[in-house]
XYZ file of C-alpha atoms in Angstrom:
731
model
C -2.972 1.072 16.711
C 0.567 2.403 17.143
C -0.519 6.064 17.383
C -3.234 5.181 19.847
C -0.700 3.438 22.091
C 1.705 6.385 21.758
C -1.052 8.688 23.012
C -1.743 6.402 25.952
C 1.934 6.539 26.874
C 2.035 10.330 26.506
C -0.758 10.698 29.050
C 0.872 8.302 31.481
C -1.899 5.720 31.251
C 0.549 2.832 30.839
C 3.036 1.638 33.435
C 5.547 -1.183 33.386
C 5.457 -3.465 36.404
C 8.744 -4.943 35.275
C 11.477 -2.542 34.249
C 12.527 -4.504 31.170
C 9.122 -4.384 29.424
C 8.392 -1.756 26.788
C 5.307 0.353 27.379
C 4.408 -0.186 23.723
C 4.224 -3.935 24.318
C 1.994 -3.405 27.345
C -0.239 -1.093 25.337
C -0.461 -3.672 22.571
C -1.607 -6.244 25.122
C -4.281 -3.872 26.399
C -5.460 -3.205 22.851
C -5.644 -6.914 22.105
C -7.571 -7.473 25.343
C -10.122 -4.910 24.232
C -10.241 -6.519 20.798
C -10.770 -9.948 22.360
C -13.662 -8.582 24.409
C -15.251 -7.163 21.214
C -14.500 -3.557 22.133
C -13.020 -3.483 18.608
C -14.063 -5.685 15.725
C -13.458 -6.427 12.023
C -9.681 -6.060 12.280
C -7.593 -5.804 9.106
C -3.812 -6.170 9.126
C -1.127 -4.674 6.920
C 1.758 -6.427 5.181
C 3.866 -6.744 8.344
C 0.965 -8.043 10.406
C 0.160 -4.815 12.280
C -3.481 -3.887 12.759
C -4.317 -1.426 10.012
C -8.046 -0.988 10.433
C -10.859 -1.967 12.756
C -14.349 -0.935 13.772
C -15.999 0.032 17.035
C -19.601 -0.873 17.735
C -21.982 2.053 18.353
C -23.090 0.675 21.718
C -19.496 0.324 22.907
C -18.800 3.875 21.759
C -21.777 5.202 23.696
C -20.599 3.352 26.794
C -17.074 4.772 26.481
C -18.508 8.266 26.062
C -20.652 7.836 29.153
C -17.721 6.639 31.260
C -15.404 9.436 30.064
C -17.927 12.098 31.013
C -16.782 15.741 30.838
C -13.074 14.954 30.970
C -13.054 14.527 27.171
C -15.020 16.409 24.544
C -15.319 17.235 20.858
C -15.873 20.912 20.027
C -18.360 21.537 17.224
C -18.779 24.968 15.604
C -21.974 25.617 17.583
C -20.612 24.302 20.872
C -20.195 26.604 23.860
C -16.937 26.748 25.769
C -15.887 23.658 27.674
C -16.308 23.125 31.372
C -13.470 23.390 33.869
C -13.070 19.641 34.270
C -12.272 19.039 30.599
C -8.684 17.958 29.954
C -8.768 16.452 26.462
C -10.289 18.301 23.475
C -10.669 17.543 19.785
C -11.879 20.179 17.333
C -14.402 19.071 14.766
C -13.601 21.788 12.220
C -11.288 24.723 11.645
C -14.128 27.203 12.182
C -13.555 27.150 15.926
C -9.781 27.562 15.850
C -9.627 31.387 16.050
C -11.750 31.199 19.212
C -9.610 28.609 20.996
C -8.641 30.874 23.923
C -12.294 31.782 24.523
C -13.553 28.224 24.133
C -10.950 26.854 26.531
C -10.934 29.296 29.448
C -8.469 27.249 31.530
C -5.581 26.519 29.155
C -3.276 25.320 31.927
C -5.702 22.474 32.605
C -5.522 21.164 29.044
C -3.534 17.991 28.445
C -4.612 17.076 24.913
C -5.468 19.170 21.849
C -6.325 17.338 18.646
C -6.624 19.929 15.889
C -5.624 18.038 12.783
C -7.881 14.990 13.089
C -11.160 14.790 11.163
C -13.922 13.969 13.618
C -17.299 12.728 12.456
C -20.036 15.223 13.332
C -22.339 12.273 13.920
C -21.650 8.563 14.104
C -23.846 7.896 11.097
C -21.877 10.225 8.796
C -19.183 8.958 6.482
C -15.557 9.739 7.193
C -14.173 11.974 4.448
C -10.465 12.626 4.762
C -10.511 14.946 1.763
C -12.435 17.539 3.759
C -10.160 17.326 6.776
C -7.604 19.938 5.746
C -7.560 22.774 8.258
C -6.324 26.308 7.818
C -4.257 27.034 10.894
C -2.451 30.318 10.349
C 0.668 31.502 12.116
C -1.102 33.688 14.652
C -3.413 30.856 15.733
C -0.532 28.398 16.150
C 1.411 30.946 18.201
C -1.645 31.530 20.395
C -2.043 27.810 20.863
C 1.503 27.190 21.901
C 1.858 30.205 24.186
C -1.415 29.513 26.015
C -1.316 25.773 26.620
C 2.011 25.180 28.322
C 0.951 22.003 30.133
C -0.018 20.027 27.048
C 1.054 16.404 26.883
C -0.253 15.726 23.357
C -0.658 18.129 20.435
C -1.853 17.120 16.990
C -1.393 19.692 14.202
C -1.439 17.240 11.300
C -3.034 18.398 8.038
C -3.227 21.918 9.422
C -1.605 23.622 6.405
C 0.981 25.407 8.536
C 4.079 26.501 6.659
C 6.326 27.257 9.608
C 6.431 25.841 13.113
C 6.853 28.782 15.543
C 9.895 29.004 17.796
C 7.597 29.054 20.807
C 7.094 25.307 20.376
C 10.131 24.897 22.612
C 8.154 26.303 25.581
C 5.899 23.230 25.780
C 8.251 21.529 28.170
C 5.706 18.874 29.206
C 4.882 17.856 25.628
C 5.313 14.156 24.941
C 3.402 13.686 21.674
C 3.650 16.061 18.698
C 2.070 15.294 15.319
C 3.009 17.628 12.443
C 2.419 15.076 9.698
C 0.964 15.892 6.286
C 1.845 19.577 6.413
C 3.346 19.610 2.958
C 4.734 23.175 3.146
C 6.949 22.738 6.213
C 10.570 22.958 5.044
C 12.460 23.307 8.322
C 11.803 22.803 12.009
C 12.860 25.436 14.544
C 15.938 24.641 16.616
C 13.848 25.266 19.737
C 12.002 21.988 19.177
C 15.102 20.169 20.402
C 14.469 21.615 23.887
C 11.496 19.257 24.328
C 13.378 16.730 26.412
C 10.146 14.957 27.450
C 9.050 14.455 23.843
C 8.443 10.761 23.125
C 6.747 10.881 19.717
C 7.469 13.239 16.823
C 5.458 12.499 13.695
C 6.609 14.222 10.499
C 5.200 11.748 7.981
C 4.470 13.182 4.524
C 5.931 16.610 5.213
C 6.869 16.526 1.555
C 9.101 19.626 1.513
C 10.961 18.972 4.757
C 14.653 19.284 3.878
C 16.429 18.488 7.112
C 16.026 17.885 10.822
C 17.531 20.250 13.416
C 21.209 19.592 14.042
C 20.585 19.168 17.773
C 17.913 16.479 17.325
C 20.182 14.267 19.402
C 19.084 16.288 22.461
C 15.592 14.727 22.330
C 16.762 12.079 24.770
C 13.254 10.748 25.524
C 12.317 10.257 21.876
C 10.859 6.822 21.174
C 9.168 7.348 17.799
C 10.347 9.530 14.893
C 7.971 9.227 11.939
C 9.512 10.182 8.588
C 7.484 8.199 6.071
C 7.089 10.087 2.809
C 9.665 12.801 3.646
C 11.181 12.495 0.203
C 12.931 15.894 0.288
C 15.147 15.036 3.244
C 18.783 15.364 2.195
C 20.528 13.858 5.223
C 20.205 12.937 8.870
C 21.616 15.050 11.690
C 24.661 13.693 13.549
C 24.507 12.082 16.934
C 21.290 10.069 16.699
C 23.277 7.285 18.325
C 22.393 8.995 21.614
C 18.669 8.343 21.156
C 18.907 4.872 22.657
C 15.160 4.725 23.440
C 14.236 5.170 19.772
C 11.948 2.419 18.483
C 10.562 3.962 15.284
C 12.868 5.362 12.608
C 11.293 4.376 9.327
C 13.637 6.453 7.144
C 17.380 7.083 7.397
C 18.985 9.254 4.701
C 22.714 9.196 3.998
C 23.693 12.584 2.587
C 26.398 13.516 0.119
C 29.182 15.453 1.764
C 30.271 18.049 -0.778
C 33.165 19.600 1.135
C 34.738 19.928 4.546
C 32.554 22.990 5.110
C 29.324 21.062 4.599
C 26.860 20.678 7.437
C 27.535 17.827 9.841
C 25.700 14.706 8.742
C 24.847 11.449 10.390
C 26.347 8.265 9.008
C 25.642 4.586 9.254
C 27.626 4.464 12.475
C 24.902 6.513 14.202
C 22.614 3.493 13.950
C 24.898 1.559 16.261
C 23.189 2.250 19.573
C 19.620 2.094 18.253
C 19.075 -1.553 19.097
C 15.417 -1.084 20.067
C 14.351 -0.154 16.537
C 11.329 -2.086 15.370
C 8.953 -2.156 12.434
C 10.519 -1.010 9.153
C 13.827 0.769 8.487
C 14.503 2.269 5.075
C 18.142 3.291 4.501
C 18.513 5.554 1.457
C 21.551 7.087 -0.190
C 23.853 4.088 0.227
C 25.752 5.217 -2.874
C 27.252 7.954 -0.679
C 28.820 5.323 1.603
C 30.663 3.351 -1.063
C 33.990 4.866 -0.076
C 33.480 3.879 3.566
C 31.924 0.424 3.372
C 33.493 -0.437 6.712
C 31.209 2.116 8.391
C 28.250 -0.106 7.534
C 29.568 -2.725 9.906
C 29.485 -0.139 12.686
C 25.704 0.173 12.201
C 25.373 -3.248 13.828
C 22.069 -4.084 12.134
C 22.558 -7.634 13.322
C 21.762 -6.515 16.874
C 18.401 -5.004 15.922
C 16.297 -8.066 16.605
C 12.945 -6.263 16.557
C 13.232 -5.048 12.944
C 10.625 -6.605 10.665
C 11.347 -4.931 7.335
C 14.719 -3.693 6.049
C 14.886 -1.602 2.874
C 18.326 -0.852 1.420
C 18.469 1.634 -1.456
C 21.190 2.943 -3.715
C 20.189 5.789 -6.052
C 20.180 4.127 -9.437
C 20.464 7.406 -11.380
C 23.661 8.529 -9.674
C 25.198 5.093 -9.186
C 28.747 4.468 -10.366
C 28.899 1.327 -12.519
C 32.657 0.831 -12.418
C 34.269 -2.382 -11.180
C 35.294 -0.556 -8.024
C 31.713 0.507 -7.342
C 30.507 -3.062 -7.819
C 33.083 -4.374 -5.360
C 32.271 -1.616 -2.860
C 28.544 -2.341 -3.080
C 29.134 -6.019 -2.436
C 31.271 -5.225 0.602
C 28.773 -2.621 1.819
C 25.883 -5.065 1.572
C 27.902 -7.734 3.334
C 28.439 -5.360 6.271
C 24.730 -4.516 6.523
C 23.798 -7.967 7.755
C 20.496 -7.808 9.706
C 19.188 -9.974 12.531
C 17.857 -13.415 11.657
C 14.361 -12.390 12.825
C 13.857 -10.184 9.758
C 10.579 -10.842 7.900
C 10.817 -8.633 4.806
C 13.864 -7.625 2.758
C 13.963 -5.046 -0.059
C 17.064 -4.136 -2.063
C 16.988 -1.302 -4.639
C 19.725 -0.041 -6.971
C 22.434 -2.440 -5.770
C 25.341 -2.666 -8.247
C 26.751 -6.022 -7.162
C 26.785 -9.191 -9.223
C 25.737 -11.456 -6.363
C 23.897 -10.925 -3.111
C 25.656 -11.360 0.208
C 25.844 -14.792 1.761
C 23.825 -13.660 4.766
C 20.685 -13.357 2.627
C 20.426 -17.145 2.518
C 20.517 -17.309 6.317
C 17.332 -15.229 6.736
C 15.119 -18.275 7.019
C 12.218 -16.281 8.520
C 11.711 -14.107 5.459
C 8.128 -13.942 4.233
C 8.755 -11.445 1.424
C 11.681 -10.516 -0.843
C 11.792 -7.522 -3.163
C 14.766 -6.891 -5.453
C 14.618 -4.100 -8.035
C 16.826 -1.916 -10.226
C 19.930 -4.072 -9.711
C 21.444 -3.846 -13.170
C 24.336 -6.271 -12.771
C 22.781 -8.829 -10.462
C 23.150 -12.319 -11.950
C 22.397 -14.647 -9.065
C 19.727 -14.947 -6.391
C 20.107 -17.333 -3.446
C 18.177 -20.599 -3.745
C 14.666 -19.881 -2.574
C 14.363 -23.218 -0.834
C 16.286 -21.508 1.965
C 13.136 -19.511 2.753
C 10.448 -21.987 3.852
C 8.078 -19.172 4.922
C 8.367 -17.120 1.731
C 4.966 -15.782 0.641
C 5.888 -12.925 -1.710
C 8.620 -12.558 -4.314
C 9.054 -9.364 -6.355
C 11.801 -9.042 -8.986
C 12.024 -5.955 -11.211
C 14.574 -4.405 -13.581
C 17.253 -7.090 -13.272
C 18.900 -6.917 -16.679
C 21.371 -9.778 -16.219
C 19.265 -12.315 -14.359
C 18.797 -15.490 -16.408
C 17.633 -18.018 -13.842
C 16.129 -17.674 -10.381
C 17.308 -21.020 -9.036
C 20.846 -22.357 -9.074
C 22.061 -24.144 -12.168
C 21.411 -27.830 -11.868
C 19.165 -27.571 -8.831
C 16.242 -29.920 -8.634
C 13.303 -27.627 -9.250
C 10.799 -30.267 -8.286
C 12.094 -30.384 -4.729
C 11.808 -26.642 -4.116
C 9.513 -26.297 -1.090
C 7.755 -23.082 -2.135
C 4.547 -24.417 -0.700
C 3.221 -21.158 0.698
C 4.368 -18.672 -1.974
C 1.287 -16.566 -2.710
C 2.446 -13.741 -4.980
C 5.100 -13.799 -7.700
C 5.903 -10.664 -9.689
C 8.466 -10.618 -12.511
C 8.927 -7.253 -14.266
C 11.487 -6.267 -16.899
C 13.737 -9.299 -16.703
C 14.825 -9.452 -20.366
C 17.145 -12.463 -19.993
C 15.013 -14.571 -17.663
C 14.361 -17.928 -19.279
C 13.051 -19.935 -16.370
C 13.534 -20.895 -12.783
C 16.565 -23.019 -13.533
C 18.834 -23.948 -16.398
C 17.605 -27.215 -17.870
C 19.424 -29.879 -19.811
C 18.073 -31.550 -22.906
C 17.588 -34.745 -20.917
C 15.517 -32.992 -18.253
C 11.781 -33.588 -18.176
C 11.087 -31.249 -15.281
C 8.844 -28.195 -15.564
C 10.663 -24.915 -16.117
C 9.187 -23.554 -12.896
C 8.692 -25.328 -9.563
C 5.369 -26.238 -8.096
C 3.436 -23.330 -6.599
C 0.506 -25.034 -4.885
C -0.503 -21.873 -2.974
C 0.239 -19.198 -5.600
C -2.503 -16.580 -5.648
C -1.103 -13.748 -7.843
C 1.197 -14.097 -10.856
C 2.348 -11.020 -12.765
C 4.821 -11.271 -15.662
C 5.779 -8.094 -17.528
C 8.361 -7.358 -20.209
C 10.267 -10.604 -19.817
C 11.208 -11.050 -23.461
C 12.542 -14.601 -23.065
C 9.517 -15.817 -21.136
C 7.485 -16.266 -24.307
C 9.758 -19.199 -25.179
C 9.175 -20.669 -21.745
C 5.402 -20.411 -22.039
C 5.089 -21.339 -25.718
C 7.542 -24.219 -25.836
C 6.343 -25.972 -22.701
C 2.982 -27.626 -22.426
C 3.066 -26.945 -18.703
C 5.612 -24.248 -17.765
C 4.160 -24.107 -14.251
C 3.499 -27.519 -12.753
C 0.776 -26.550 -10.276
C -1.295 -23.367 -10.399
C -4.563 -24.790 -9.175
C -4.924 -22.045 -6.514
C -4.022 -19.136 -8.819
C -6.688 -16.426 -8.855
C -4.997 -13.509 -10.663
C -2.807 -13.842 -13.767
C -1.405 -10.877 -15.714
C 0.803 -11.091 -18.776
C 2.221 -7.810 -20.048
C 4.591 -6.872 -22.876
C 5.458 -10.445 -23.842
C 5.705 -9.238 -27.384
C 6.658 -12.551 -29.009
C 3.976 -14.597 -27.270
C 1.366 -15.732 -29.801
C -0.959 -17.956 -27.770
C -1.557 -19.567 -24.375
C -1.012 -23.333 -24.367
C -4.212 -25.293 -23.838
C -2.492 -27.524 -21.273
C -1.685 -24.460 -19.199
C -5.256 -23.183 -19.268
C -6.534 -26.532 -18.063
C -4.494 -26.085 -14.893
C -6.007 -22.663 -14.024
C -9.204 -23.955 -12.492
C -9.422 -21.251 -9.791
C -8.480 -18.240 -11.936
C -10.749 -15.241 -11.322
C -8.927 -12.412 -13.137
C -6.931 -12.579 -16.362
C -5.129 -9.618 -17.916
C -3.330 -9.807 -21.259
C -1.741 -6.442 -22.000
C 0.509 -5.279 -24.842
C 1.232 -8.774 -26.139
C 1.270 -7.475 -29.710
C 1.409 -10.866 -31.446
C -1.073 -12.595 -29.178
C -4.169 -14.155 -30.691
C -6.608 -14.520 -27.816
C -9.153 -17.267 -28.376
C -12.279 -16.868 -26.235
C -13.625 -20.431 -26.499
C -10.797 -22.233 -24.659
C -10.675 -19.451 -22.088
C -14.336 -19.860 -21.270
C -14.211 -23.613 -21.503
C -11.396 -24.116 -18.989
C -11.409 -20.964 -16.831
C -14.701 -21.764 -15.174
C -14.070 -19.412 -12.221
C -13.184 -16.385 -14.358
C -14.759 -13.092 -13.253
C -12.677 -10.400 -15.008
C -11.013 -10.455 -18.424
C -8.906 -7.542 -19.643
C -7.368 -7.530 -23.147
C -5.247 -4.522 -24.112
C -3.445 -4.031 -27.417
C -3.287 -7.613 -28.589
C -3.221 -8.644 -32.239
C -6.548 -10.425 -32.476
C -9.496 -11.636 -30.452
C -10.694 -14.925 -31.922
C -14.294 -16.006 -31.523
C -15.911 -19.333 -32.401
C -17.718 -18.740 -35.670
C -20.049 -21.649 -34.916
C -22.580 -19.996 -32.612
C -24.145 -23.290 -31.593
C -20.763 -24.601 -30.561
C -20.398 -21.710 -28.156
C -23.748 -22.301 -26.547
C -23.592 -23.281 -22.917
C -19.935 -22.338 -22.500
C -18.726 -19.724 -20.092
C -17.759 -19.188 -16.491
C -20.592 -19.034 -14.023
C -19.463 -15.760 -12.384
C -18.008 -13.800 -15.301
C -18.733 -10.133 -14.667
C -16.410 -7.703 -16.490
C -14.824 -7.564 -19.950
C -12.431 -4.841 -21.165
C -11.147 -4.777 -24.747
C -8.737 -1.996 -25.728
C -6.706 -1.565 -28.893
C -7.606 -4.803 -30.709
C -7.498 -3.655 -34.356
C -9.259 -6.684 -35.902
C -12.253 -6.778 -33.560
C -15.383 -6.672 -35.724
C -18.048 -7.569 -33.164
C -18.369 -8.936 -29.663
C -17.312 -12.574 -29.242
C -20.234 -14.962 -29.668
C -19.235 -16.808 -26.511
C -20.614 -13.925 -24.449
C -24.167 -14.574 -25.543
C -25.031 -16.963 -22.738
C -23.041 -15.204 -20.014
C -26.009 -13.778 -18.157
C -23.802 -12.731 -15.212
C -21.910 -10.138 -17.283
C -22.206 -6.692 -15.664
C -19.719 -4.516 -17.512
C -18.336 -4.256 -21.058
C -15.772 -1.656 -22.127
C -14.526 -1.368 -25.706
C -11.944 1.232 -26.724
C -9.753 1.978 -29.762
C -11.154 -0.784 -31.967
C -11.436 0.794 -35.448
C -12.791 -2.376 -37.130
C -15.801 -2.709 -34.832
C -18.812 -2.275 -37.106
C -21.707 -3.567 -35.027
C -22.933 -4.785 -31.686
C -24.836 -8.081 -31.883
C -28.593 -8.236 -31.528
C -28.192 -10.811 -28.761
C -26.664 -8.164 -26.504
C -30.202 -7.807 -25.219
C -29.871 -11.254 -23.633
C -27.227 -9.935 -21.199
C -29.848 -9.198 -18.583
C -27.334 -8.344 -15.825
C -25.421 -5.760 -17.841
C -25.079 -2.519 -15.852
C -22.331 -0.630 -17.691
C -21.456 -0.385 -21.366
C -18.805 1.891 -22.838
C -17.674 2.381 -26.439
C -14.864 4.861 -27.158
C -13.033 5.562 -30.428
C -14.784 2.950 -32.564
C -15.490 5.226 -35.556
C -16.997 2.521 -37.790
C -19.720 1.568 -35.349
C -22.770 3.066 -37.066
C -25.779 2.070 -34.982
C -27.075 0.247 -31.920
C -29.080 -2.994 -32.153
C -32.746 -3.237 -31.155
C -31.677 -5.526 -28.326
C -30.518 -2.462 -26.362
C -34.156 -1.915 -25.393
C -34.098 -5.134 -23.372
C -31.140 -4.107 -21.192
C -33.319 -3.002 -18.295
C -30.453 -3.279 -15.794
C -28.190 -0.931 -17.755
C -27.313 2.059 -15.553
C -24.391 3.660 -17.357
C -23.791 4.033 -21.091
C -20.850 5.926 -22.592
C -20.346 6.654 -26.283
C -17.412 8.823 -27.346
C -15.336 9.388 -30.489
C -17.846 7.456 -32.587
C -19.146 10.255 -34.867
C -21.991 8.465 -36.617
C -23.188 6.673 -33.511
C -23.078 9.859 -31.433
C -25.358 11.546 -33.930
C -27.822 8.667 -33.915
C -27.921 8.700 -30.103
C -28.669 12.407 -29.663
C -31.125 12.821 -26.815
C -34.670 13.163 -28.076
C -33.773 13.470 -31.765
C -31.404 10.628 -32.698
C -32.684 7.544 -34.502
C -31.263 5.245 -31.806
C -32.402 7.374 -28.873
C -35.566 5.284 -28.188
C -33.349 2.223 -27.703
C -31.412 3.821 -24.844
C -33.831 6.354 -23.372
C -34.267 4.162 -20.295
C -30.573 4.406 -19.283
C -30.313 6.813 -16.305
C -26.658 7.770 -16.850
C -25.893 8.368 -20.530
C -22.869 10.240 -21.822
C -22.647 10.978 -25.503
C -19.598 12.532 -27.170
C -17.756 15.541 -25.823
C -14.038 16.184 -25.403
C -13.956 15.222 -21.728
C -15.667 11.890 -22.118
C -12.629 9.957 -23.286
C -10.496 10.966 -20.332
C -13.234 10.463 -17.783
C -14.513 7.227 -19.256
C -10.987 6.009 -19.865
C -10.332 6.296 -16.160
C -13.449 4.276 -15.503
C -12.435 1.770 -18.158
C -9.041 0.969 -16.674
C -10.205 1.105 -13.068
C -10.742 -2.629 -12.943
C -7.468 -3.242 -14.786
C -5.415 -1.101 -12.437
C -7.153 -2.625 -9.455
C -6.220 -6.094 -10.621
C -2.650 -4.994 -11.382
C -2.318 -3.475 -7.918
C -3.432 -6.737 -6.376
C -0.631 -8.521 -8.182
C 2.168 -6.533 -6.567
C 4.199 -8.499 -4.090
C 5.271 -5.692 -1.790
C 4.368 -2.040 -1.865
C 7.207 -0.222 -3.559
C 7.574 2.482 -0.922
C 7.353 1.917 2.794
C 5.079 4.954 3.210
C 2.286 2.779 1.850
C 2.377 0.981 5.177
C 1.900 4.194 7.091
C -0.933 5.226 4.745
C -2.874 2.165 5.867
C -2.071 2.898 9.482
C -2.933 6.577 8.965
C -6.464 5.845 7.759
C -7.016 3.603 10.749
C -5.544 6.026 13.262
C -7.525 8.982 11.972
C -10.693 7.062 12.649
C -9.687 5.510 15.944
C -8.051 8.579 17.442
C -10.828 10.848 16.234
C -13.783 8.735 17.250
C -12.585 6.460 20.002
C -9.545 7.771 21.772
C -11.051 11.098 22.726
C -13.573 9.144 24.814
C -11.559 6.042 25.730
C -9.297 7.644 28.259
C -8.292 7.889 31.832
C -11.094 5.929 33.477
C -11.019 3.080 30.968
C -7.282 2.740 30.643
C -6.605 3.101 34.336
C -9.042 0.289 34.983
C -7.839 -2.110 32.298
C -5.454 -3.882 34.627
C -8.241 -4.252 37.163
C -10.591 -5.637 34.488
C -7.886 -8.056 33.359
C -7.377 -9.413 36.874
C -11.076 -9.738 37.703
C -11.828 -11.378 34.343
C -9.391 -14.219 34.931
C -10.016 -14.538 38.666
C-alpha cells in the first residue's frame, strides 16, 4: 500500500485541503475507501498492522482498465508502439527494453516507466517473482534516462544494473525512483543529489551498496528513503537533519570514524529534526557512539510520535565488555528514550545490566524483543505492558527471572500475550523467584497464549519436571516447541491435560526425553502435527487393545528423526485414519513397518531415510491407495527389494505415482521435504521477525502485484474522481 500511495503522490493525484495533513494520510484514506467499497478484498496485515497483501476482483480490474483507456498501458513483446496519448507504461518483459525509443515515439510525454515490475501476461496466470529479473544493460539505462526527461516515476528494481549512470541527475522532474533489489550496485552517482523534486528513493536490498552520496542532504523534497536489507552500508552521510520532510528511514547506520581524515559521517544528532519519521527505525552501530552517549539525547527520539517500531543494535562481536562500556551503554540507552506511542521495541547486543527506566513507561507496547544482551540481569515487570502480545528473549546469559523478585505472579495481567519465545537463557529458572512457602505456579497465567517456544534453557527442565503445572493456563495454546532441554526426561501428565487446544508439538534435541505416545494422544485431542527429533526413546503402549480408539481426530503429520531405539511405528497410530504424512529418518533400530499401516487410508506421503535394518515392506502397503509420494534412501536391503519392475517388494508399491528409491541426492532433497513442516512450525513460533527487512519483504510481494496489475490502470481518472465519489456517496 505504501508504494502505491507514493506513486499517487509522485503523479500529483493527491492534494491536501488542509496544510497540516500529510498526503500519505490522505492516500491511506482513499485506499481504505476503495477497500471498503470492495475495490480491494482479502486484506492481510503485517506485524505493525500495515496492509501487506490484498486481492482485486477481475470485474473491478476490467472496469479500471476501461476507465483508464489509452493513458495507461502494458507493453508485451508482440505489442506495437504506444499511441500518442499514453503517459504511463509498464513493460511486461525485458525483451522489449532495447526497443524502448522506438516503442515510445514521444518520450517527452511519458510520466511513468515501470521496468522492474513483473506484470502478469494474463490475469489467469500465476505471479512468479523468480522470473522477474530483467537484464538492463548500461547502454539501455543511459538511453532511458537521456530520452525521458519529463518522467515523474521510474522503476528500475530487479533490473540487474551494476552502476547508475550520471545522467540520472538530468531527470529534474523525477519524484519517484525505485532501484531496489539491484544487488550489484555499490555506489550511487553524486548527480542523483541534484533531483530536488525527488520524494521517494527506494534502495531496499541493494546488498552491496556501501554508502550514500555525501550530498544526500540536498534532496530537500525527500519523504521516503528505503534502505531495508542494505547490510553493506558502513555509515550515513552527514546533514540528514535537513531532510525535515522525511517520513521513511528504516535503517540508520552509525559508522566507525578511524581518523580525522575519514569521510564525514552522520551521527545520532542528525536524527534531531526528523520528527515526521514513521513506521520502523533501525539504528545500527551503537557501539561506535559509546564515547559520546550525550549525542544520543540530541537525536530527540522522544519527539518522533509516529514511530511504531524502534530497533536499537550494538554489534555483539565488536562490543567492549569492560565496566566502562557497560556504564556507557546504560547511559546511551537512557538517552534514546522514544515517544510513548511506540508499539514494538527491539534491543540487540546491549551490554548493560539493566534496561532504562523509560522502558517501563511504554505502556502501548505490543511486542518486545531482547537478544544478545550478555550481561542483562533484569527485565521490567511485564504487567506494565497491558497490550503486550509478543515477547521474544534470546541469548541472555545472566537472566534468571523475568518478573521481579517477590512479585505476585498470579496478578500479572498478561491476558493477551499470544507468543512467547525463550531461546538460550541458560540461567532462567522461572518467571519469578519463589519461596518454599509459595504455592503459586512458576509462570503466570497465559489465557491467550498461542505460540510457546523454549530452546536451550538448561534450567527450565527443573521448572517443567518439578512442577505439576508450570504454566497455570495454556488452554488456548496451539503450538508448543521444546528444543535442547537436555536434562528433561518426560512431560508431566498434569501439563498435558491443560493443552486441550494444542495443534502442533515439536520436541527437538531433548536427548534424555522419553516420549510416550499414549498420553499425548489421550490428552492432546486437537493435535495435528507431531515432530520428534533426536530424543532418547519413543515409548508405545505394548497393549494394542489398550491403544484402540485413542488419538486426535485431526492428526495429520508425524516426523521422527534420530530416535535410536525406535523398532517400529507406535501402535497408537493404527486407528488414526486422518494421518497424511509419515517421515522417519536416522533410526538404525527400525526393523519393520507394521502390517496395519495399510489401515491408514488417508496416508499420502511416506519417507524412510537411513534406516539400514529395515529389510522389507509389509503387504499392507498395497492398500495405501491414497499414497502419492514414497521415498526410500540409505536403506540398502530395502532399496534392492523395491527396485522398479524387479524387486520383491515392487508389486506392493507399483501404484505409487511418485517413488524415489536410493541415490545420493535423495537424502538432501527428501530431508528438505522432511523438515519442511518442522521449520514451518518453528517459524510460526517466532515472536518478531529478527530483521526489519522481513516487513518490507511482505510489503514488496504485495506492491509488486498491486503496482503491476492495478496501479497501471487505476490512475488519473479514478484518483481524480475519488473525492467526488466520496462526497456523492455520503450525500
